[in-house]
Coordinates of C-alpha atoms and ligand atoms in Angstrom, one line a residue:
M1 CA -6.7 -26.3 -43.4
N2 CA -4.6 -24.3 -46.2
E3 CA -5.8 -21.2 -48.2
A4 CA -7.5 -23.4 -51.0
A5 CA -9.4 -25.8 -49.3
A6 CA -10.8 -23.1 -47.0
T7 CA -11.7 -21.3 -49.9
T8 CA -13.5 -24.7 -51.6
K9 CA -14.9 -25.9 -48.2
K10 CA -19.0 -26.4 -48.0
L11 CA -20.3 -25.3 -44.3
N12 CA -22.9 -26.4 -42.8
L13 CA -25.3 -24.3 -41.0
V14 CA -28.3 -23.9 -39.1
L15 CA -30.6 -21.5 -39.4
F16 CA -32.9 -20.6 -36.7
P17 CA -35.5 -17.8 -37.1
W18 CA -38.4 -16.3 -34.9
L19 CA -41.9 -17.8 -35.2
A20 CA -42.8 -14.7 -37.4
F21 CA -43.5 -15.2 -41.3
G22 CA -42.1 -11.7 -41.7
H23 CA -38.7 -13.2 -39.9
M24 CA -39.2 -17.2 -41.6
I25 CA -39.3 -15.5 -45.4
P26 CA -35.6 -14.0 -45.6
Y27 CA -34.3 -16.5 -43.5
L28 CA -35.4 -18.8 -45.9
E29 CA -34.0 -16.7 -48.6
L30 CA -31.3 -16.7 -47.1
A31 CA -30.7 -20.4 -46.8
K32 CA -31.8 -20.6 -50.5
R33 CA -28.7 -18.3 -51.5
L34 CA -26.3 -20.3 -49.3
A35 CA -27.6 -23.5 -51.0
A36 CA -27.0 -22.0 -54.2
R37 CA -23.2 -22.0 -53.2
G38 CA -23.2 -25.6 -52.4
H39 CA -23.6 -25.0 -48.6
A40 CA -26.1 -27.1 -46.6
V41 CA -28.5 -25.4 -44.3
T42 CA -30.9 -26.7 -41.9
F43 CA -33.8 -24.8 -40.8
L44 CA -35.6 -24.7 -37.8
S45 CA -39.1 -24.4 -36.6
T46 CA -42.6 -26.1 -35.6
P47 CA -44.4 -28.5 -37.3
R48 CA -47.2 -25.9 -38.5
N49 CA -44.8 -23.4 -39.8
V50 CA -42.5 -26.0 -41.6
A51 CA -45.6 -27.0 -43.7
R52 CA -46.5 -23.4 -44.5
L53 CA -43.4 -22.0 -45.8
P54 CA -43.0 -21.6 -49.5
P55 CA -41.6 -24.3 -51.4
V56 CA -38.0 -23.9 -52.1
P57 CA -36.5 -24.5 -55.7
A58 CA -36.2 -28.1 -56.3
D59 CA -32.6 -27.6 -57.5
L60 CA -32.1 -26.2 -54.2
S61 CA -34.0 -28.5 -52.2
P62 CA -31.4 -31.3 -51.7
R63 CA -29.5 -28.9 -49.7
V64 CA -32.2 -27.2 -47.5
H65 CA -33.4 -29.4 -44.7
L66 CA -36.7 -28.3 -42.9
V67 CA -36.5 -29.4 -39.5
A68 CA -39.9 -29.4 -37.3
L69 CA -39.2 -29.0 -33.6
P70 CA -42.0 -30.0 -31.5
A71 CA -44.0 -27.3 -30.5
P72 CA -44.1 -26.1 -26.5
V73 CA -47.9 -26.0 -24.9
V74 CA -47.3 -22.8 -23.5
D75 CA -50.5 -21.8 -20.8
G76 CA -52.6 -19.1 -23.0
L77 CA -51.7 -19.6 -25.9
P78 CA -53.9 -21.1 -28.6
E79 CA -53.6 -25.5 -29.3
G80 CA -52.0 -25.0 -32.7
A81 CA -50.8 -21.2 -32.6
E82 CA -47.2 -21.7 -33.9
S83 CA -46.1 -18.4 -35.2
T84 CA -47.7 -14.3 -34.6
A85 CA -49.9 -15.2 -37.3
D86 CA -51.7 -17.3 -35.6
V87 CA -52.6 -15.0 -32.7
P88 CA -53.7 -11.3 -32.1
P89 CA -50.3 -8.9 -31.3
E90 CA -50.9 -8.7 -27.7
M91 CA -50.7 -12.9 -27.4
N92 CA -47.0 -11.8 -29.2
E93 CA -45.0 -12.1 -25.5
L94 CA -46.7 -16.1 -25.8
I95 CA -44.9 -17.0 -28.5
K96 CA -41.6 -15.8 -27.0
K97 CA -42.2 -18.4 -24.5
A98 CA -43.1 -20.4 -27.3
V99 CA -39.5 -20.2 -28.8
D100 CA -37.9 -20.4 -24.9
G101 CA -40.0 -23.8 -24.8
L102 CA -38.0 -24.8 -27.6
A103 CA -34.7 -24.9 -25.6
A104 CA -34.7 -28.5 -24.8
P105 CA -35.8 -30.0 -28.2
F106 CA -32.9 -27.6 -29.8
A107 CA -30.5 -29.1 -26.9
A108 CA -31.2 -32.6 -28.2
F109 CA -31.4 -32.0 -31.9
L110 CA -27.7 -30.2 -31.1
A111 CA -26.7 -33.1 -29.4
D112 CA -27.7 -35.7 -32.2
A113 CA -26.8 -33.5 -34.7
V114 CA -23.1 -32.4 -32.8
A115 CA -22.4 -36.9 -31.9
D116 CA -23.4 -37.4 -35.8
D117 CA -20.3 -38.8 -37.7
G118 CA -22.4 -38.5 -41.1
G119 CA -21.3 -34.7 -41.2
R120 CA -24.1 -33.5 -39.5
R121 CA -22.1 -31.7 -37.0
P122 CA -23.4 -27.5 -37.8
D123 CA -20.2 -24.9 -38.6
W124 CA -22.6 -22.4 -37.5
I125 CA -25.9 -21.6 -36.4
V126 CA -27.4 -18.6 -37.3
M127 CA -30.0 -17.0 -34.8
D128 CA -32.8 -14.5 -34.5
F129 CA -33.0 -11.7 -31.8
C130 CA -35.1 -13.7 -29.4
H131 CA -33.4 -17.0 -28.8
H132 CA -30.8 -15.8 -26.0
W133 CA -30.8 -19.3 -24.0
L134 CA -29.0 -20.5 -27.5
P135 CA -25.9 -20.0 -27.4
A136 CA -24.8 -21.4 -24.0
I137 CA -26.5 -24.6 -25.8
A138 CA -24.0 -24.0 -28.5
E139 CA -21.2 -23.2 -26.9
A140 CA -21.1 -26.2 -24.6
H141 CA -20.8 -28.7 -28.1
G142 CA -18.3 -26.0 -29.5
V143 CA -20.4 -24.7 -32.3
P144 CA -19.9 -20.8 -32.8
C145 CA -23.1 -19.0 -33.1
A146 CA -23.8 -15.6 -35.9
A147 CA -27.3 -13.6 -35.3
F148 CA -29.4 -12.4 -38.3
L149 CA -31.5 -9.4 -37.7
I150 CA -34.2 -8.6 -39.9
V151 CA -35.1 -5.2 -38.7
Q152 CA -33.4 -2.0 -39.9
P153 CA -30.1 -1.5 -38.9
T154 CA -30.3 2.2 -38.2
A155 CA -33.1 1.0 -35.5
I156 CA -30.6 -1.8 -33.9
A157 CA -28.1 1.5 -33.9
F158 CA -30.4 4.0 -32.6
L159 CA -31.5 1.3 -29.4
G160 CA -28.5 1.2 -29.2
P161 CA -25.6 -1.7 -26.9
R162 CA -26.1 -2.2 -23.6
W163 CA -23.0 -0.1 -22.6
A164 CA -24.9 3.6 -23.7
Q165 CA -28.4 2.8 -21.8
A166 CA -25.5 2.6 -18.8
A167 CA -24.3 5.4 -20.0
H168 CA -26.9 7.3 -21.1
P169 CA -30.1 5.8 -19.5
R170 CA -33.3 6.4 -21.2
T171 CA -36.7 5.2 -19.6
T172 CA -39.0 8.0 -20.9
L173 CA -41.0 8.8 -24.4
E174 CA -39.4 12.1 -24.4
D175 CA -35.7 10.0 -24.2
F176 CA -36.8 7.7 -27.6
A177 CA -37.8 10.9 -29.3
A178 CA -34.5 12.6 -29.3
P179 CA -31.2 11.1 -31.1
P180 CA -29.2 9.3 -29.0
R181 CA -25.8 10.7 -28.6
W182 CA -24.4 7.7 -29.9
C183 CA -25.4 8.4 -32.9
S184 CA -23.6 11.6 -33.5
S185 CA -23.5 10.9 -37.6
F186 CA -27.4 10.4 -37.8
P187 CA -29.6 13.1 -39.0
S188 CA -31.3 14.6 -36.3
A189 CA -34.5 14.0 -38.0
I190 CA -33.9 10.1 -36.8
A191 CA -35.6 9.5 -33.8
Y192 CA -39.2 8.2 -32.5
R193 CA -42.1 10.8 -32.6
R194 CA -43.9 11.0 -29.0
H195 CA -46.3 9.4 -29.9
E196 CA -44.8 5.9 -31.4
A197 CA -42.1 5.7 -28.6
G198 CA -44.3 3.8 -26.2
W199 CA -42.9 0.7 -27.9
A200 CA -39.0 1.4 -27.3
V201 CA -40.0 2.4 -23.4
D202 CA -41.6 -1.0 -23.5
A203 CA -39.1 -2.8 -25.4
F204 CA -36.6 -2.2 -22.7
R205 CA -39.1 -3.6 -19.7
P206 CA -39.1 -7.1 -19.2
N207 CA -42.4 -8.6 -20.7
A208 CA -45.0 -11.2 -20.1
S209 CA -42.1 -14.1 -21.3
G210 CA -40.3 -12.6 -18.4
V211 CA -37.4 -10.8 -20.5
S212 CA -37.1 -7.5 -22.7
D213 CA -36.7 -7.9 -26.1
I214 CA -33.8 -5.7 -25.7
E215 CA -31.8 -7.9 -23.3
R216 CA -32.8 -10.6 -25.5
M217 CA -30.9 -8.7 -28.2
W218 CA -28.1 -7.6 -26.1
Q219 CA -27.3 -11.6 -25.6
I220 CA -27.5 -12.5 -29.0
I221 CA -25.5 -9.9 -30.5
E222 CA -23.0 -10.0 -27.1
R223 CA -22.6 -13.8 -27.0
T224 CA -22.4 -14.6 -31.1
R225 CA -19.1 -13.9 -33.0
F226 CA -21.1 -11.3 -35.8
T227 CA -24.2 -9.9 -37.2
I228 CA -25.8 -9.9 -39.9
Y229 CA -28.9 -7.6 -41.1
R230 CA -30.7 -7.4 -44.3
S231 CA -29.5 -4.4 -45.9
C232 CA -26.6 -3.0 -47.6
D233 CA -24.8 0.5 -47.6
E234 CA -26.3 1.6 -50.1
V235 CA -29.5 1.5 -48.8
E236 CA -28.2 2.9 -45.4
P237 CA -24.6 4.5 -45.9
G238 CA -22.1 4.1 -42.9
V239 CA -24.5 2.1 -41.0
F240 CA -22.5 -1.3 -40.8
A241 CA -19.2 0.8 -39.5
L242 CA -21.0 2.4 -36.6
L243 CA -22.8 -1.0 -35.9
T244 CA -19.7 -2.2 -36.0
D245 CA -17.8 0.1 -33.6
L246 CA -21.2 0.5 -30.7
F247 CA -21.4 -3.6 -30.5
H248 CA -17.7 -4.0 -30.8
K249 CA -18.5 -6.9 -33.4
P250 CA -18.4 -6.7 -36.9
A251 CA -21.6 -6.1 -38.9
V252 CA -22.5 -7.8 -42.0
P253 CA -24.8 -7.1 -44.8
A254 CA -26.3 -9.9 -46.4
G255 CA -27.9 -7.7 -49.2
V256 CA -31.5 -7.2 -49.9
L257 CA -32.4 -10.9 -50.4
L258 CA -35.5 -10.2 -52.6
Q259 CA -35.3 -13.4 -55.3
P260 CA -34.5 -12.1 -58.9
D261 CA -37.3 -13.9 -60.3
I262 CA -39.9 -12.7 -58.3
A263 CA -38.5 -9.7 -58.6
D264 CA -38.9 -9.7 -62.2
G265 CA -42.8 -10.6 -61.6
N266 CA -42.8 -14.0 -63.0
S267 CA -43.5 -17.0 -60.5
S268 CA -45.5 -15.1 -58.8
S269 CA -47.4 -13.7 -60.9
R270 CA -48.8 -17.2 -62.1
S271 CA -50.5 -20.1 -59.7
A272 CA -53.7 -19.0 -57.4
G273 CA -56.6 -18.0 -58.3
A274 CA -56.5 -14.8 -55.6
R275 CA -52.9 -13.7 -56.7
S276 CA -54.1 -13.3 -60.4
E277 CA -57.3 -11.2 -59.8
V278 CA -55.6 -8.4 -58.1
L279 CA -52.9 -8.7 -60.5
Q280 CA -55.7 -8.9 -63.5
W281 CA -57.4 -5.6 -62.0
L282 CA -53.9 -4.0 -61.8
D283 CA -53.3 -5.0 -65.8
R284 CA -56.5 -2.8 -66.7
Q285 CA -55.3 0.0 -64.6
P286 CA -52.5 2.6 -67.1
P287 CA -49.3 2.9 -66.3
K288 CA -48.0 4.0 -62.7
S289 CA -51.8 4.9 -61.7
T290 CA -52.6 2.9 -59.2
I291 CA -50.8 3.2 -55.4
Y292 CA -50.8 0.5 -53.2
V293 CA -52.0 0.5 -49.6
A294 CA -51.0 -1.9 -47.2
L295 CA -50.4 -1.6 -43.3
G296 CA -48.6 -5.3 -42.1
S297 CA -50.8 -7.3 -39.7
E298 CA -48.9 -5.8 -36.5
A299 CA -50.3 -1.5 -37.3
P300 CA -52.6 -0.9 -34.2
L301 CA -55.5 0.3 -36.6
T302 CA -58.3 1.8 -35.4
A303 CA -61.8 2.2 -36.5
S304 CA -61.8 5.8 -36.9
N305 CA -57.9 5.4 -38.5
L306 CA -59.2 3.0 -40.9
H307 CA -62.4 5.6 -42.1
E308 CA -59.4 8.3 -42.1
L309 CA -57.8 6.4 -44.2
A310 CA -60.3 5.3 -46.5
L311 CA -61.3 8.8 -47.2
G312 CA -58.2 10.2 -47.8
L313 CA -57.5 8.1 -50.3
E314 CA -61.0 8.7 -51.7
L315 CA -60.3 12.4 -51.2
A316 CA -56.7 12.0 -52.8
G317 CA -59.0 11.2 -56.1
V318 CA -56.5 8.2 -57.8
R319 CA -56.3 4.5 -58.0
F320 CA -55.7 2.8 -55.1
L321 CA -55.4 -1.3 -54.3
W322 CA -55.9 -2.0 -50.4
A323 CA -54.9 -4.6 -48.9
F324 CA -57.2 -4.9 -46.2
R325 CA -56.9 -5.6 -42.8
K326 CA -58.8 -5.3 -40.1
P327 CA -57.9 -3.3 -37.0
S328 CA -56.2 -5.7 -34.3
G329 CA -59.3 -6.6 -31.6
M330 CA -61.9 -6.7 -34.6
S331 CA -62.7 -10.2 -36.1
A332 CA -61.1 -10.8 -39.7
P333 CA -63.9 -10.0 -42.5
T334 CA -64.8 -13.5 -44.3
S335 CA -66.9 -11.6 -47.0
S336 CA -66.7 -8.9 -49.1
T337 CA -70.0 -7.9 -47.0
D338 CA -67.7 -7.8 -43.1
V339 CA -65.0 -5.5 -45.3
A340 CA -67.7 -3.1 -46.6
E341 CA -69.1 -2.9 -42.7
L342 CA -65.7 -1.8 -41.7
L343 CA -65.3 0.9 -44.2
P344 CA -66.9 4.2 -44.3
A345 CA -70.4 4.0 -46.0
G346 CA -71.2 3.9 -49.2
F347 CA -67.3 4.1 -49.9
E348 CA -67.0 1.1 -51.9
G349 CA -70.1 2.3 -54.3
R350 CA -68.0 5.3 -54.9
T351 CA -64.4 4.4 -55.3
R352 CA -66.0 1.4 -57.6
G353 CA -63.9 1.1 -61.0
H354 CA -61.0 3.0 -60.2
A355 CA -60.0 0.8 -56.5
L356 CA -60.0 -2.5 -55.6
V357 CA -60.5 -3.6 -51.4
W358 CA -59.0 -6.9 -51.0
S359 CA -58.7 -8.9 -47.5
G360 CA -56.8 -12.0 -49.0
W361 CA -53.4 -12.8 -49.1
V362 CA -52.3 -10.1 -51.6
P363 CA -48.6 -11.6 -53.6
Q364 CA -46.9 -8.4 -52.9
V365 CA -43.3 -8.9 -54.7
A366 CA -45.6 -8.9 -57.7
V367 CA -47.8 -6.3 -56.8
L368 CA -44.6 -3.8 -56.4
A369 CA -43.1 -4.9 -59.5
H370 CA -46.3 -4.2 -61.6
A371 CA -45.8 -1.3 -63.9
A372 CA -49.5 0.2 -63.1
V373 CA -48.5 1.1 -59.7
G374 CA -47.0 4.4 -59.1
A375 CA -46.1 4.5 -55.7
F376 CA -46.6 2.4 -52.2
L377 CA -48.4 3.4 -48.8
T378 CA -47.2 1.8 -46.4
H379 CA -46.8 0.9 -42.5
C380 CA -42.6 1.1 -43.4
G381 CA -42.0 -2.7 -42.2
W382 CA -38.5 -3.3 -42.9
G383 CA -39.6 -6.0 -45.7
S384 CA -42.3 -3.9 -47.4
T385 CA -39.8 -1.0 -47.5
I386 CA -36.9 -2.6 -49.1
E387 CA -39.4 -4.3 -51.7
S388 CA -40.9 -0.7 -52.8
L389 CA -37.2 0.0 -52.8
V390 CA -36.2 -2.5 -54.9
F391 CA -39.4 -1.9 -57.7
G392 CA -38.0 2.4 -57.6
R393 CA -41.6 3.1 -55.7
P394 CA -41.6 6.1 -53.5
L395 CA -42.9 6.0 -50.1
V396 CA -46.3 7.4 -48.5
M397 CA -45.4 6.2 -45.3
L398 CA -47.6 5.9 -42.2
P399 CA -45.3 3.8 -39.2
F400 CA -46.9 2.9 -35.7
V401 CA -44.6 0.5 -33.8
V402 CA -41.1 -1.6 -33.7
D403 CA -38.7 -0.2 -35.7
Q404 CA -41.4 1.9 -38.5
G405 CA -40.7 5.1 -37.5
L406 CA -37.2 5.2 -37.6
I407 CA -37.6 4.3 -41.0
A408 CA -40.2 6.5 -42.3
R409 CA -37.9 9.7 -40.9
T410 CA -35.1 7.0 -42.8
M411 CA -36.7 7.3 -46.1
A412 CA -37.9 10.6 -45.7
E413 CA -34.1 11.9 -45.4
R414 CA -33.2 9.8 -48.4
G415 CA -36.0 12.0 -50.1
V416 CA -38.1 8.7 -51.3
G417 CA -41.0 9.7 -49.8
V418 CA -43.1 11.5 -47.6
E419 CA -44.8 11.0 -43.9
V420 CA -48.4 11.5 -43.5
A421 CA -49.0 14.3 -41.6
R422 CA -49.9 13.4 -37.5
D423 CA -50.6 14.8 -34.2
E424 CA -47.2 14.6 -32.5
V425 CA -48.2 13.6 -29.4
D426 CA -51.1 10.7 -30.3
G427 CA -50.7 10.2 -33.6
S428 CA -53.9 10.7 -34.8
F429 CA -54.2 11.6 -38.8
G430 CA -56.9 12.5 -40.5
R431 CA -58.1 12.6 -43.8
D432 CA -57.0 15.6 -45.3
G433 CA -53.4 14.6 -44.2
V434 CA -53.8 11.1 -46.1
A435 CA -54.8 12.8 -49.4
A436 CA -52.3 15.4 -49.2
A437 CA -49.5 13.2 -48.6
V438 CA -50.7 10.8 -51.5
R439 CA -51.2 13.3 -53.7
S440 CA -47.9 14.7 -52.9
V441 CA -46.1 11.8 -54.1
M442 CA -48.8 10.6 -57.0
V443 CA -50.1 14.3 -58.7
E444 CA -48.1 17.1 -57.5
E445 CA -44.8 18.4 -59.2
Q446 CA -42.4 17.3 -55.9
G447 CA -43.9 13.7 -57.0
E448 CA -41.1 13.7 -59.6
V449 CA -38.6 14.4 -57.3
F450 CA -39.8 11.3 -54.7
A451 CA -40.4 8.5 -58.3
S452 CA -36.6 10.0 -59.5
N453 CA -34.8 9.3 -56.2
A454 CA -36.5 6.2 -55.6
E455 CA -35.7 4.8 -59.1
R456 CA -31.7 6.1 -58.3
L457 CA -31.8 3.7 -55.8
E458 CA -33.3 0.9 -57.6
R459 CA -30.8 1.1 -60.0
V460 CA -28.2 0.2 -57.9
L461 CA -30.5 -2.3 -55.7
R462 CA -30.9 -4.1 -59.4
D463 CA -27.9 -4.4 -59.6
Q464 CA -27.2 -8.5 -59.1
R465 CA -23.5 -8.6 -59.2
R466 CA -23.6 -6.5 -56.0
Q467 CA -25.9 -8.4 -54.3
D468 CA -24.5 -11.6 -55.1
Q469 CA -21.0 -10.1 -53.8
Y470 CA -22.6 -9.4 -50.4
M471 CA -23.6 -12.7 -49.9
D472 CA -20.0 -13.7 -51.2
E473 CA -18.7 -11.9 -48.6
L474 CA -20.8 -13.2 -46.1
V475 CA -19.8 -16.8 -46.8
G476 CA -16.4 -15.3 -46.5
C477 CA -17.0 -13.9 -42.6
L478 CA -18.7 -17.5 -41.6
K479 CA -15.5 -19.3 -42.8
R480 CA -13.0 -16.5 -41.6
Y481 CA -15.0 -16.2 -38.3
K482 CA -15.5 -19.9 -38.0
E483 CA -11.5 -20.5 -37.2
D484 CA -10.9 -17.0 -35.7
S485 CA -13.1 -16.1 -32.7
C486 CA -13.7 -12.1 -33.1
Ligands
LIG501 O1 -50.8 -10.0 -48.0 C1 -49.5 -9.8 -47.6 C2 -49.0 -9.8 -46.8 C3 -47.8 -9.2 -46.2 N1 -46.8 -9.9 -47.6 C4 -45.9 -10.1 -47.4 O2 -45.4 -9.7 -45.6 C5 -43.9 -9.0 -45.5 C6 -44.4 -7.5 -44.7 O3 -43.0 -7.7 -44.1 P1 -43.0 -6.5 -43.7 O4 -43.1 -5.5 -43.9 O5 -41.6 -6.7 -42.7 O6 -44.5 -6.2 -42.5 P2 -44.3 -6.9 -41.0 O7 -44.5 -8.1 -40.9 O8 -45.6 -6.4 -40.5 O9 -43.0 -6.5 -39.9 C7 -42.2 -6.2 -39.2 O10 -41.2 -6.6 -39.2 C8 -40.7 -5.8 -39.8 C9 -39.3 -6.9 -39.7 O11 -39.2 -7.2 -40.8 C10 -40.3 -4.5 -39.1 O12 -39.9 -3.9 -39.9 C11 -41.6 -4.0 -38.9 O13 -42.1 -2.9 -37.8 C12 -43.1 -5.0 -37.9 O14 -44.0 -5.3 -37.6 C13 -43.9 -8.4 -47.2 O15 -42.6 -9.0 -47.7 C14 -44.4 -8.5 -47.7 O16 -44.3 -8.7 -48.6 C15 -47.1 -10.2 -48.9 O17 -47.0 -10.4 -49.3 N2 -48.9 -10.3 -48.9

């Protein structure tokens, strides 16, 4: 193909995320950006997940095909459970078994697409961390694969490639509480705390799905041509060069993948009543007066953690909007009375007037875009952290599992927030620590430093031209690496 034809050629891509909405949504954002550049995308999942995805804008929908593979039956998985949102966190391994059960339907889908002479042959398959069986199927049909990982790139470097684990084996909590030798460019503070490191220890061990998470990820990175990440050098300077070096494969940024119209708070502030109720409450609060509190759905909070958090917010004496989730192991609150029962006695009465505890879905991006929000108390999921940075909201950080501790350390190093003080060994925290962290960001003088650092990063990340350039460069890689395997 000559150079001009290669530049204009439109690609046909298959995107296949992990069965979790925190993964499907950024994959859909990637799909939309590829479709906006004229490429065709087939988005694979299972029937209930496809039905629950947000709609694709009409101008892009002709080029984004949502395809539902039949959901496999997995022993122990409740009927209709097709994503991590449908099961308690301890059942996530069964969702991985469900992913593995998609190998045969995927093989049939690919054989059919490759055989089709109507132009459905994929140029690329882009997959998530857990589809370790997929590259072999794709190789048999001569279709190249790329990985798209939506956790923090710094955390992937910290967990390291296979050779690093062989050369410097890590098995204990202490091992993961120290900076790895292969990340000498990291600030020394970037490591798990002992109480968070159990997640990393477990990730290196085979789990109920039969394969460890790290083994899945290593195979994906090793057997694909390059790895795409949801981040950019402005957020994590130097990490892409480090990852390319560590894994001997190109590590390519996709940018922050935040929809500009949502980013401006438009589309998400209309529609469903529950959404607008939260935003209407924010409309009545003064500018930058309110801290938004949300700890994701996976945080292993205990009832006592929940009380200390509540009492800490009360003690801080600032306005707050709390996207309330029940601690795992308890049944989900269905009414405001249920929520009140999970909170300290009298809490709602004492905070009414300057706080809203909301147990339904919160339009988080629109909330973070709202002028009344001054900071975000977060579990440091990568999606939440990026959303906060794009709107220049400083962070009060309470990380628990996966990459969250490493994200918190990275953001503290960048000066955009502070962690809630915790016991180093058991991870417990108290109301005084919560109140001190909230006040240091929302009330005290040093809060201005966090806010101005966050605003500086916001300005850089809102440069849409730069973000578009990341996507154009990614498309360039898809074209280049299709011809020359790397
Ligand atoms: O009421 C809600 C609840 C969630 N969200 C959205 O849901 C996403 C949550 O994503 P994230 O912050 O990444 O949280 P989790 O899904 O809990 O995070 C898991 O996945 C992340 C990768 O995305 C990892 O970094 C985390 O460690 C892991 O726990 C965000 O886009 C939120 O805006 C809402 O809009 N409203």
